[in-house]
Coordinates of C-alpha atoms in Angstrom, one line a residue:
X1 CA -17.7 14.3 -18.3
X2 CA -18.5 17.5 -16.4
X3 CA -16.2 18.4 -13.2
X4 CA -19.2 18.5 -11.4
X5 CA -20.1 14.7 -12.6
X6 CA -16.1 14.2 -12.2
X7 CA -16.1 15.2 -8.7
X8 CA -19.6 13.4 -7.6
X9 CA -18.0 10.2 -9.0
X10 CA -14.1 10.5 -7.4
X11 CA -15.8 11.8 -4.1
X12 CA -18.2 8.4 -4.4
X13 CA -14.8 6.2 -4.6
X14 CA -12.9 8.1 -2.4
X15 CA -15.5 7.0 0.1
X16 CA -15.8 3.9 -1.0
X17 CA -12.2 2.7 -0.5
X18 CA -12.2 4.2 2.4
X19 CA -14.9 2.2 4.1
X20 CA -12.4 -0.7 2.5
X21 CA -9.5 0.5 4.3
X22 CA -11.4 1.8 7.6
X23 CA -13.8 -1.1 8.2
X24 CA -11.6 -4.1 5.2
X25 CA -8.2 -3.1 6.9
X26 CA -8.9 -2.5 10.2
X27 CA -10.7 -6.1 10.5
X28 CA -7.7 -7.6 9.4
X29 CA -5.5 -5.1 11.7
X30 CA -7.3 -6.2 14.6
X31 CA -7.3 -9.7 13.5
X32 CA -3.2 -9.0 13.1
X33 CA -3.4 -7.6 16.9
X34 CA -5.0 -11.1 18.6
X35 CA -2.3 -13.1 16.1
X36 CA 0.9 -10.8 17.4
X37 CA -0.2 -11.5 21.0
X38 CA -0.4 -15.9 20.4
X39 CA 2.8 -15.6 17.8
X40 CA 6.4 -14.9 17.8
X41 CA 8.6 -12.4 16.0
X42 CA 10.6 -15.5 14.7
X43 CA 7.1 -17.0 13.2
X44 CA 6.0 -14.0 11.5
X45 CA 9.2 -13.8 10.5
X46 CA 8.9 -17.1 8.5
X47 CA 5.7 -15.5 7.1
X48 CA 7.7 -12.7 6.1
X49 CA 9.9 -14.6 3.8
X50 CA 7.6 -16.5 2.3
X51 CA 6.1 -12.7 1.4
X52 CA 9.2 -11.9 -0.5
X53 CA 8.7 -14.3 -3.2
X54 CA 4.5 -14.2 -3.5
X55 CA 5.0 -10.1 -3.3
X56 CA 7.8 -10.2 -6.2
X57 CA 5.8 -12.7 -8.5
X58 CA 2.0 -11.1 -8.0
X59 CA 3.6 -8.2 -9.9
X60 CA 4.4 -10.2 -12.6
X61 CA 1.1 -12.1 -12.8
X62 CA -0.6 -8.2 -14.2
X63 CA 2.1 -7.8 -16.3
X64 CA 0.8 -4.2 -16.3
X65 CA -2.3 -4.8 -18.2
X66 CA -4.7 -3.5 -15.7
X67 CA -3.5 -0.4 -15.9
X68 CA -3.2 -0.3 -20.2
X69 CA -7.1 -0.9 -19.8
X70 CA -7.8 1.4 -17.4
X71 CA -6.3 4.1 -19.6
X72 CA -7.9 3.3 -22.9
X73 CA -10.6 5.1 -23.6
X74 CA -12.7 2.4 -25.0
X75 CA -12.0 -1.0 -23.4
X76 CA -14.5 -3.8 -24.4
X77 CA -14.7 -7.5 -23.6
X78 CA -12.3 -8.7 -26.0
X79 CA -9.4 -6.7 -23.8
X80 CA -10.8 -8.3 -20.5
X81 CA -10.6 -12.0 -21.4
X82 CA -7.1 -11.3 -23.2
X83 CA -5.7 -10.1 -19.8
X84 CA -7.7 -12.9 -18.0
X85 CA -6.1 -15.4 -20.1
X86 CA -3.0 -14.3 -19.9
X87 CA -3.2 -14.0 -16.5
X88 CA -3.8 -17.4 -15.6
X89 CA -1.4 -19.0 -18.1
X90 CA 1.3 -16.6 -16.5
X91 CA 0.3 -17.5 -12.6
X92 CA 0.2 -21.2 -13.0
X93 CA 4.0 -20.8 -14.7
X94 CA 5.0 -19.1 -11.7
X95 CA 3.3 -21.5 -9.1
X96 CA 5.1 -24.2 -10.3
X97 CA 8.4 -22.7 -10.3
X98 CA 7.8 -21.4 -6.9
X99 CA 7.2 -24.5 -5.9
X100 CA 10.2 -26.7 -7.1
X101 CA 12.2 -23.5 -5.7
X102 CA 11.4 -23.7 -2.1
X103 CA 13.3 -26.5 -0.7
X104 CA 16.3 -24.2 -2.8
X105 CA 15.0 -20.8 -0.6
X106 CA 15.1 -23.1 2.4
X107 CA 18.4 -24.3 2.1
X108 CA 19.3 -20.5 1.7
X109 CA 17.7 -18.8 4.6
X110 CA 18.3 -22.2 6.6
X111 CA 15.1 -22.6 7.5
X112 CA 13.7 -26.4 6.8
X113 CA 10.2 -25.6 7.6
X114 CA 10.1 -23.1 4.7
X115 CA 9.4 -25.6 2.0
X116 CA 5.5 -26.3 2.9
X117 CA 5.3 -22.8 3.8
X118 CA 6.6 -21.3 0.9
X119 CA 4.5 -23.8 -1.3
X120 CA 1.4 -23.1 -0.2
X121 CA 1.9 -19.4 -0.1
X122 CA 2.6 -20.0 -3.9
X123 CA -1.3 -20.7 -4.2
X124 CA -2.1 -17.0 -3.7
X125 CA -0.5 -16.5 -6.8
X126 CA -3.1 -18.5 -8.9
X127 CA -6.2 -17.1 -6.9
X128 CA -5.1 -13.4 -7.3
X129 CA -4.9 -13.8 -11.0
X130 CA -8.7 -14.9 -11.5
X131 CA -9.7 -11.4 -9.5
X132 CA -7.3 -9.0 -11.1
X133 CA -9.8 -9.0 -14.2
X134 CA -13.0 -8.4 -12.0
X135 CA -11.2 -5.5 -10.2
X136 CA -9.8 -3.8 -13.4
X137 CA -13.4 -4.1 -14.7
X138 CA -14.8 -2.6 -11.1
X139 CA -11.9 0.2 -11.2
X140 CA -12.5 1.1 -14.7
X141 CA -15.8 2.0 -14.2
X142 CA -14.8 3.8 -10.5
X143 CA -17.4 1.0 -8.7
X144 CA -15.4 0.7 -5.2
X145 CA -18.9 -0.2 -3.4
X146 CA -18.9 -3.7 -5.0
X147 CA -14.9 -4.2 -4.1
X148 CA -15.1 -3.3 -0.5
X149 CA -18.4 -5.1 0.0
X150 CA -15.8 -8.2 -1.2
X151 CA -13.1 -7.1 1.1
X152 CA -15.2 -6.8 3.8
X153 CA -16.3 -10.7 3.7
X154 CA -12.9 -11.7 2.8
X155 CA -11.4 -10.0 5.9
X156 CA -14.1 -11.2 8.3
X157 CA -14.1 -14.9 7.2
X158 CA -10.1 -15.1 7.0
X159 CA -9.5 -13.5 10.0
X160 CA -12.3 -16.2 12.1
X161 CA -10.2 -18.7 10.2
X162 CA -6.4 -17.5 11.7
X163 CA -7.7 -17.1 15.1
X164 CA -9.7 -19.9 15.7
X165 CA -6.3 -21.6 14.2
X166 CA -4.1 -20.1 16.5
X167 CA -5.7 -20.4 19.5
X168 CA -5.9 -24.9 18.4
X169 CA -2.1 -24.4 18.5
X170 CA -1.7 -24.3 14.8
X171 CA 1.0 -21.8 15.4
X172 CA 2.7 -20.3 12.1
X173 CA 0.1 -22.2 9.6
X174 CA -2.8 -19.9 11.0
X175 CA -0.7 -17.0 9.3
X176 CA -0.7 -19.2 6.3
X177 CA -4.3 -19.9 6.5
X178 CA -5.2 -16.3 7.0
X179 CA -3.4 -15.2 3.9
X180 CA -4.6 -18.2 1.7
X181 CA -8.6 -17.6 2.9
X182 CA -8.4 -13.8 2.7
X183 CA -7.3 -13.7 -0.6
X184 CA -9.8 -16.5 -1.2
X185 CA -12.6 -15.4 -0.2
X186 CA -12.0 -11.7 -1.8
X187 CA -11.9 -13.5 -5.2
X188 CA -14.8 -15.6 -4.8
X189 CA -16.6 -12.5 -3.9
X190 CA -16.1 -10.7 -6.3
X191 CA -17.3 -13.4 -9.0
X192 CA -20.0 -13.5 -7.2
X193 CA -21.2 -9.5 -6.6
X194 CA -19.9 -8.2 -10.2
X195 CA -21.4 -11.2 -12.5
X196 CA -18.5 -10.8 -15.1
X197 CA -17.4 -13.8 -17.2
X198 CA -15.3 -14.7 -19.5
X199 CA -15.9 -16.5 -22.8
X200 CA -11.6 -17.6 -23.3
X201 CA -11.3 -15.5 -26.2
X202 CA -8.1 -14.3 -26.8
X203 CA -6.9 -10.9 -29.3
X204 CA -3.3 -10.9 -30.5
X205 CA -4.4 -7.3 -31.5
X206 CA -5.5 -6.7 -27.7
X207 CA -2.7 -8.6 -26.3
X208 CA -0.3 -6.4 -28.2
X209 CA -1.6 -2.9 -27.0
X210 CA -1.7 -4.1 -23.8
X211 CA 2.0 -5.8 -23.4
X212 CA 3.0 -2.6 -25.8
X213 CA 2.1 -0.2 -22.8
X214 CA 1.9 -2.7 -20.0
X215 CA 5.9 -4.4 -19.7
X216 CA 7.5 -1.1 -19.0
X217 CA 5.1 -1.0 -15.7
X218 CA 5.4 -4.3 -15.1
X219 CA 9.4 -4.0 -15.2
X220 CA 9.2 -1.1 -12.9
X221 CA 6.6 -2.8 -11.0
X222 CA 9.0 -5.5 -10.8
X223 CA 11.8 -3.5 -9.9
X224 CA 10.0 -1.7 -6.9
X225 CA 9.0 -5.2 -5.4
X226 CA 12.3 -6.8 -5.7
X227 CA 13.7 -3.6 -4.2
X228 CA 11.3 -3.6 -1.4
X229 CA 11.7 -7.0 -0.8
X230 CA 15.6 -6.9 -0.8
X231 CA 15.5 -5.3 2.7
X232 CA 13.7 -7.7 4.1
X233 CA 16.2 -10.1 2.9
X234 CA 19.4 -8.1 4.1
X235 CA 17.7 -8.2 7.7
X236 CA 16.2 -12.4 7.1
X237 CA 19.9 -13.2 6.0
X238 CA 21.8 -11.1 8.3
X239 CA 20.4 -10.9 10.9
X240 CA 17.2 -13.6 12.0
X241 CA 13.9 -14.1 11.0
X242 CA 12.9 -12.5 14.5
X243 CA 14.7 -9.5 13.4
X244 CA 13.0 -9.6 10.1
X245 CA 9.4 -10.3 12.2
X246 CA 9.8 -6.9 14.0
X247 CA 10.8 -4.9 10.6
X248 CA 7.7 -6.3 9.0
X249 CA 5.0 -5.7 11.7
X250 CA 6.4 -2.1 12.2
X251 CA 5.9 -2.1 8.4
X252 CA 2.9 -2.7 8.4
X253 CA 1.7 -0.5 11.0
X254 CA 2.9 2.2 9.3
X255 CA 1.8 1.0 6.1
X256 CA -1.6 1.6 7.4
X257 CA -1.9 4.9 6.5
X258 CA 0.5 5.6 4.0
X259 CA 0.4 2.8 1.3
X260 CA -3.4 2.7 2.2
X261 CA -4.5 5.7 1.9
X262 CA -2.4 6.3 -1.2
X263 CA -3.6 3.0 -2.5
X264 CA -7.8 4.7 -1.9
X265 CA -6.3 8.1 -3.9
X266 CA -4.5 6.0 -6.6
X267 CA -8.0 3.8 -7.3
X268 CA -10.0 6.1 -7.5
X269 CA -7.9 9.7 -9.0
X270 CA -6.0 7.3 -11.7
X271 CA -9.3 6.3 -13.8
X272 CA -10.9 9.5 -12.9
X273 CA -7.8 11.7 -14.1
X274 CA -7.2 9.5 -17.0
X275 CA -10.9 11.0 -18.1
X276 CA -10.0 14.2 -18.3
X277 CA -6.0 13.7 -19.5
X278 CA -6.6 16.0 -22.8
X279 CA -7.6 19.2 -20.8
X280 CA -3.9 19.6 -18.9
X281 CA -5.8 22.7 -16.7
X282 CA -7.9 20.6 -15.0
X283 CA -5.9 17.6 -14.9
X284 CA -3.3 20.6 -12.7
X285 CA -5.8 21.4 -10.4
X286 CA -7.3 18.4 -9.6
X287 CA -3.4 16.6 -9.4
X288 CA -2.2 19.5 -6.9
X289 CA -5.7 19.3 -5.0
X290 CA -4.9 15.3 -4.6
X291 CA -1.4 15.9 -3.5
X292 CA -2.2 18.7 -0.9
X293 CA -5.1 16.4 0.7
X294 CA -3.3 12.7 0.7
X295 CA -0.3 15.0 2.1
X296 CA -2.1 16.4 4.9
X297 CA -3.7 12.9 6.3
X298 CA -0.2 11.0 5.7
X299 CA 1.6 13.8 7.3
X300 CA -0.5 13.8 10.5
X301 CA -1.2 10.4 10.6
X302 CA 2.5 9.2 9.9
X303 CA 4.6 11.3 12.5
X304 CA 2.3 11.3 15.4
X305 CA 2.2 7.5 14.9
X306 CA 6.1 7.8 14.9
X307 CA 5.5 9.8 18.5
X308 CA 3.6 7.7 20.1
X309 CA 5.6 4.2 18.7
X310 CA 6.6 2.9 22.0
X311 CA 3.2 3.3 24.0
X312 CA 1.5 2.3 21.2
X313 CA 3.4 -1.1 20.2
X314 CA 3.2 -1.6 23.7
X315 CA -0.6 -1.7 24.2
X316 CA -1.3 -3.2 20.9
X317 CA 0.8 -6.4 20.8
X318 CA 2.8 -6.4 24.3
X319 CA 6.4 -5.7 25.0
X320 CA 7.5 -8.6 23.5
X321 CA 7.4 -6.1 19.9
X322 CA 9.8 -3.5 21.8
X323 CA 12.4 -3.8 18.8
X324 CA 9.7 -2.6 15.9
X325 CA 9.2 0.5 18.4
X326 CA 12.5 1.2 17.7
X327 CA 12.0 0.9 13.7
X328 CA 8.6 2.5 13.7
X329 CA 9.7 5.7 14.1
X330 CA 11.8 6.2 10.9
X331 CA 10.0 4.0 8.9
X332 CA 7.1 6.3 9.3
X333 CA 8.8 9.4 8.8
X334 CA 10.7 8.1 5.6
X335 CA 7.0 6.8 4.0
X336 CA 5.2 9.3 4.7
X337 CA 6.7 10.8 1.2
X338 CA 5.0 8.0 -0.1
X339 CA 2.0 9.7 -1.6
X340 CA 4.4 12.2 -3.2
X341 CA 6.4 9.5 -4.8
X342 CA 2.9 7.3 -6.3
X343 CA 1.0 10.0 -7.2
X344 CA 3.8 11.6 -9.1
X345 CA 4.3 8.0 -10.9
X346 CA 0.5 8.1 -11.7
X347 CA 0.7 11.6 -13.5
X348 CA 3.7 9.6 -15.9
X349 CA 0.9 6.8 -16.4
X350 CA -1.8 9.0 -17.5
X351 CA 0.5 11.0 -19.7
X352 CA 1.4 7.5 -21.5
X353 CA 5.0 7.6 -20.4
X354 CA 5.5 4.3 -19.1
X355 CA 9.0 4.8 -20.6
X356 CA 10.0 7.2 -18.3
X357 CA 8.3 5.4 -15.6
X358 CA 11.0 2.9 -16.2
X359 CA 13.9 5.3 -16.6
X360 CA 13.0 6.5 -13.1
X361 CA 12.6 3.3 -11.2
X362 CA 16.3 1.9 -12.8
X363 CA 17.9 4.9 -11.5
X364 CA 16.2 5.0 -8.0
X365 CA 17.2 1.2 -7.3
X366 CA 20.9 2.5 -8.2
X367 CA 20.6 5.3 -5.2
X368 CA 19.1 2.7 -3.2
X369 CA 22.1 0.5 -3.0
X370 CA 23.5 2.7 0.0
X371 CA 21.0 1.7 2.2
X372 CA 21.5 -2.0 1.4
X373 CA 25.0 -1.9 1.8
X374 CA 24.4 -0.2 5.0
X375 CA 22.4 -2.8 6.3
X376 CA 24.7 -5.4 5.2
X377 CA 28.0 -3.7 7.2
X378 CA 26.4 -2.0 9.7
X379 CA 22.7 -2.6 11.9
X380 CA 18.9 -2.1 10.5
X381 CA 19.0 1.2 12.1
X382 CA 21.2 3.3 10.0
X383 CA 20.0 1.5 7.0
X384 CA 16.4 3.2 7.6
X385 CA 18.2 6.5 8.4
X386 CA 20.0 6.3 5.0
X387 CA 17.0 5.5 3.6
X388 CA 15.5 8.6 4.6
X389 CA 18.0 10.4 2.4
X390 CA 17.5 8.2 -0.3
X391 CA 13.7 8.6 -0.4
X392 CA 14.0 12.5 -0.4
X393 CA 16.6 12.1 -3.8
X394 CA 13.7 9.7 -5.2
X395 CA 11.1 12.3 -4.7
X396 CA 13.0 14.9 -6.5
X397 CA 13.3 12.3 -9.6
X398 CA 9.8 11.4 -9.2
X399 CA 9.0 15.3 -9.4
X400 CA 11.0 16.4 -11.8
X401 CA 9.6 14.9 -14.7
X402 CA 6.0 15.3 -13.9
X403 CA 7.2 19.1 -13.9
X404 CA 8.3 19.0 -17.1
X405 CA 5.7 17.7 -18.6
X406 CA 2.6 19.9 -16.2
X407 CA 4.6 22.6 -14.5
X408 CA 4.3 21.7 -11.2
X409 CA 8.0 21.8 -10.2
X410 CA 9.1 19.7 -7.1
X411 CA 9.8 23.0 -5.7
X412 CA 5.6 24.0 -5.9
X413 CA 5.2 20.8 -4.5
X414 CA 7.3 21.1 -1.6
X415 CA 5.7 24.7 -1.2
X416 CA 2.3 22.7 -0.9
X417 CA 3.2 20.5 1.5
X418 CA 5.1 22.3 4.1
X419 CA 2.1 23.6 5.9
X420 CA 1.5 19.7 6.1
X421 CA 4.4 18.4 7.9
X422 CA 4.6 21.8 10.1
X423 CA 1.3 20.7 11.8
X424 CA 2.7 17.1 12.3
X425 CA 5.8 17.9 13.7
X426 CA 4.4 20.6 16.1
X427 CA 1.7 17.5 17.0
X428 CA 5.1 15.3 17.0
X429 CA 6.7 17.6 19.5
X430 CA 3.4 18.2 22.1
X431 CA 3.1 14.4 22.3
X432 CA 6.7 12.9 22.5
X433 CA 7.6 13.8 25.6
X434 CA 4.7 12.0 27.6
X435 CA 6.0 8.9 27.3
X436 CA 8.7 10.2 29.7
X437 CA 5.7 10.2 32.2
X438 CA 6.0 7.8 35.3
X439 CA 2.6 6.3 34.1
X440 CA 1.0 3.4 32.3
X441 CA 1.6 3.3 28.6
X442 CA -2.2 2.6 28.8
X443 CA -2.5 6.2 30.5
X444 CA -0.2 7.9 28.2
X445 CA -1.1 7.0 25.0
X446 CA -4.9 7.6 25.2
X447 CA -3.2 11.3 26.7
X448 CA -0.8 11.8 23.7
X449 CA -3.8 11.2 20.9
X450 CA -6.3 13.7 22.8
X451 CA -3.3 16.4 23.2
X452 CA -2.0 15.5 19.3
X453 CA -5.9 15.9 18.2
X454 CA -6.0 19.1 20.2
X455 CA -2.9 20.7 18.8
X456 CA -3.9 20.1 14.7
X457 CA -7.7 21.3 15.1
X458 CA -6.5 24.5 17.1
X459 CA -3.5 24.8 14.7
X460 CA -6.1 24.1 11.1
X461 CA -9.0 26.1 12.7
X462 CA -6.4 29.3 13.1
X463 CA -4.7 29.3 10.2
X464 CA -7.7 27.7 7.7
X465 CA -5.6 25.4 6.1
X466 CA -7.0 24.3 3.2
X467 CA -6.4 21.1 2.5
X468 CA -8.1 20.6 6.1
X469 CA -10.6 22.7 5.2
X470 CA -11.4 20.6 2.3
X471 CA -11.5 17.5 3.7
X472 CA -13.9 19.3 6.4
X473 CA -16.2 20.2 3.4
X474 CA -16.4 16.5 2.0
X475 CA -17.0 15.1 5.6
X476 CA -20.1 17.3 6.6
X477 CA -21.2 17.4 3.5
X478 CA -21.0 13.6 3.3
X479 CA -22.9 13.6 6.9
X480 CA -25.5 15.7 5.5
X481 CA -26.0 13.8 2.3
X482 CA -26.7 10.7 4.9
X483 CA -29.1 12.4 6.9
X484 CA -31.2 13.5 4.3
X485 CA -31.4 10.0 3.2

């Protein structure tokens, strides 16, 4: 493939899964904003736990063979109804053990109620394993129109469901119900739009190459999701499920743009680079030209949010959320490395080294005890500063191996993103100190996201950036492809 043709087709995703994340993401966000107002920290927190075990178990149900597909060269239909198979078999296992498990996770947590909960969370589990086939087929061949047209109905109908279940005083279950439907409804779609079928054959010869490259990502897959999800049960055992209510939502606000946005990059550069993985010059330039971009957006995005938390928790889902306002701000700072650390990973994917994928991700969760043990013996707070720390040492692991293999040292990459986080934290700085203001938050933060806006434009316009002055390029010239339509 041409880099011309290369570029048409990444720039063609990149838009694609980012009408999923503007328009798929921000129905459900809103849809999040009406539930925060009707429910309490303590009931999301419920939610939250049941999260732990579905989050840990999804990762399993791939077994990593998505991504064996998506890097060989020549998949055909044989390797698709292997890993759909499997798939299921592997799901349904896991549902049922989930399910005599949950009056155990109850008694644990001390939380009665869990047991339904937590068993009919387990049903995600089945329905996400009949669409991981149709979305490995959709990614492999870079379609992302076809996946956000299904995330789009998924989040639309879900999200009617949770609210109109909330407001009848369903309480916790409408969080239940919105999970369940969403994920649902995205799988249903998704038969429906991409017309792909299986015939239940099954290739020992297939299965092989893809568990042969596949269970080292799925152990380090594995690994990341029970070490994600052991915070959240330091602060649900610890501390409350209220406490771990306000850790999750100001998660997943700042999840919004760093984990998404990564997650629109990693779609769409990860089949796209894997094209081109035998000409290492151009695989260089297009990996730094990914990294400087999804830099510049996280960067911008992630420490103004952190700025503005407290106005901006405050208008969105009331004061009652003042606790996450105090975790947003280092939660976003600490993840907005996050592209660095994935996109890194990805390079070791499309090299074939799922090996040291592995290697890395056993000696990360070993520097990520501190923060655990911080948690444990001391308050939330400090364990998110620690983690701070611990995120920069992971980023130099991350790096370091990638620069063996390409040459582009951590150092380089560092070099490339400074200009990134020197705009955010001179945005950071003109916008902090307005919440000081003796006005409405509904005053100041409207003021705080005009003045941050200001202050990057004036500061990319001077110095021509480039990474903004690429994404510039691909916007107008995206406008001007439209209007000629």
């Amino acid at each position: 493939m041409s880099d011309s043709s290369l570029k048409n087709k990444t720039v063609n995703g990149i838009g694609w899964s980012a009408a999923d994340a503007i328009l798929g993401q921000g129905i459900t966000f809103l849809v999040g904003l009406i539930l925060a107002r009707r429910l309490t920290p303590d009931e999301y927190g419920l939610i939250g736990i049941c999260l732990i075990f579905t989050t840990i178990l999804n990762g399993i149900v791939d077994s990593g063979f998505s991504n064996a597909i998506i890097r060989k060269q020549e998949a055909d239909n044989k390797d698709y109804n292997t890993m759909f198979i499997t798939n299921m078999v592997v799901s349904i296992a896991l549902f049922i053990l989930l399910f005599f498990a949950a009056p155990w996770i109850s008694t644990i947590f001390k939380r009665t109620e869990l047991t339904p909960l937590i068993r009919a969370m387990g049903s995600i589990l089945i329905i996400n394993a009949l669409s991981i086939t149709q979305v490995t087929n959709l990614t492999k061949r870079i379609d992302f129109k076809t996946k956000t047209k299904a995330s789009l109905v998924s989040a639309i109908t879900s999200g009617a469901i949770g609210i109109g279940m909330v407001f009848s005083g369903f309480g916790v279950w409408a969080l239940v119900a919105q999970q369940i439907s969403k994920q649902a409804f995205y799988t249903f779609s998704l038969w429906i739009f991409n017309r792909w079928w299986p015939n239940f054959s099954f290739s020992i010869s297939s299965f092989r190459y893809m568990w042969g490259f596949g269970w080292k990502l799925m152990l380090s897959g594995l690994l990341d999701n029970i070490w994600k999800q052991l915070y959240q049960v330091v602060v649900a055992s610890c501390y409350s499920p209220a406490s771990l209510g306000h850790y999750t939502r100001s998660r997943e606000y700042a999840q919004l743009f760093s984990i998404n946005l990564t997650s629109i990059v990693q779609r769409v550069s990860y089949p796209a680079l894997a094209e081109i993985q035998d000409d290492k010059e151009r695989m260089i330039a297009a990996y730094r030209k990914v990294i400087k971009v999804t830099m510049f957006v996280t960067c911008v995005c992630m420490i103004s949010m952190g700025a503005v938390a407290e106005p901006l928790l405050y208008c969105l889902i009331g004061p009652q959320w003042h606790e996450a306002a105090t975790y947003l701000p280092l939660i976003c700072l600490s993840m907005s490395l996050y592209p660095l650390h994935a996109i890194n990973l990805n390079m070791l994917q499309i090299q074939g080294r799922s090996d040291i994928f592995l290697y890395i991700e056993i000696i990360k969760k070993v520097i990520g005890i501190l923060p655990l043990c911080i948690g444990i013996f001391v308050n939330i707070y400090w364990m998110l500063i620690t983690s701070l720390f611990t995120g920069l040492i992971a980023f130099f692991l991350n790096s370091y191996y990638t620069g063996k293999k390409l040459g582009y040292t951590s150092w380089m990459q560092l070099k490339d993103i400074a200009p990134d986080y020197l705009v955010a934290f001179l945005m950071a700085i003109a916008v902090y100190f307005f919440k000081f203001l003796p006005l409405s938050n509904w005053i100041i933060l409207p003021l705080q996201v005009v003045v941050g806006a200001a202050v990057m434009f004036i500061i990319c316009e001077t110095t021509k950036l480039s990474e903004y002055i690429e994404i510039k390029q691909i916007i107008l010239s995206t406008i001007d492809k439209s209007h000629r339509k």
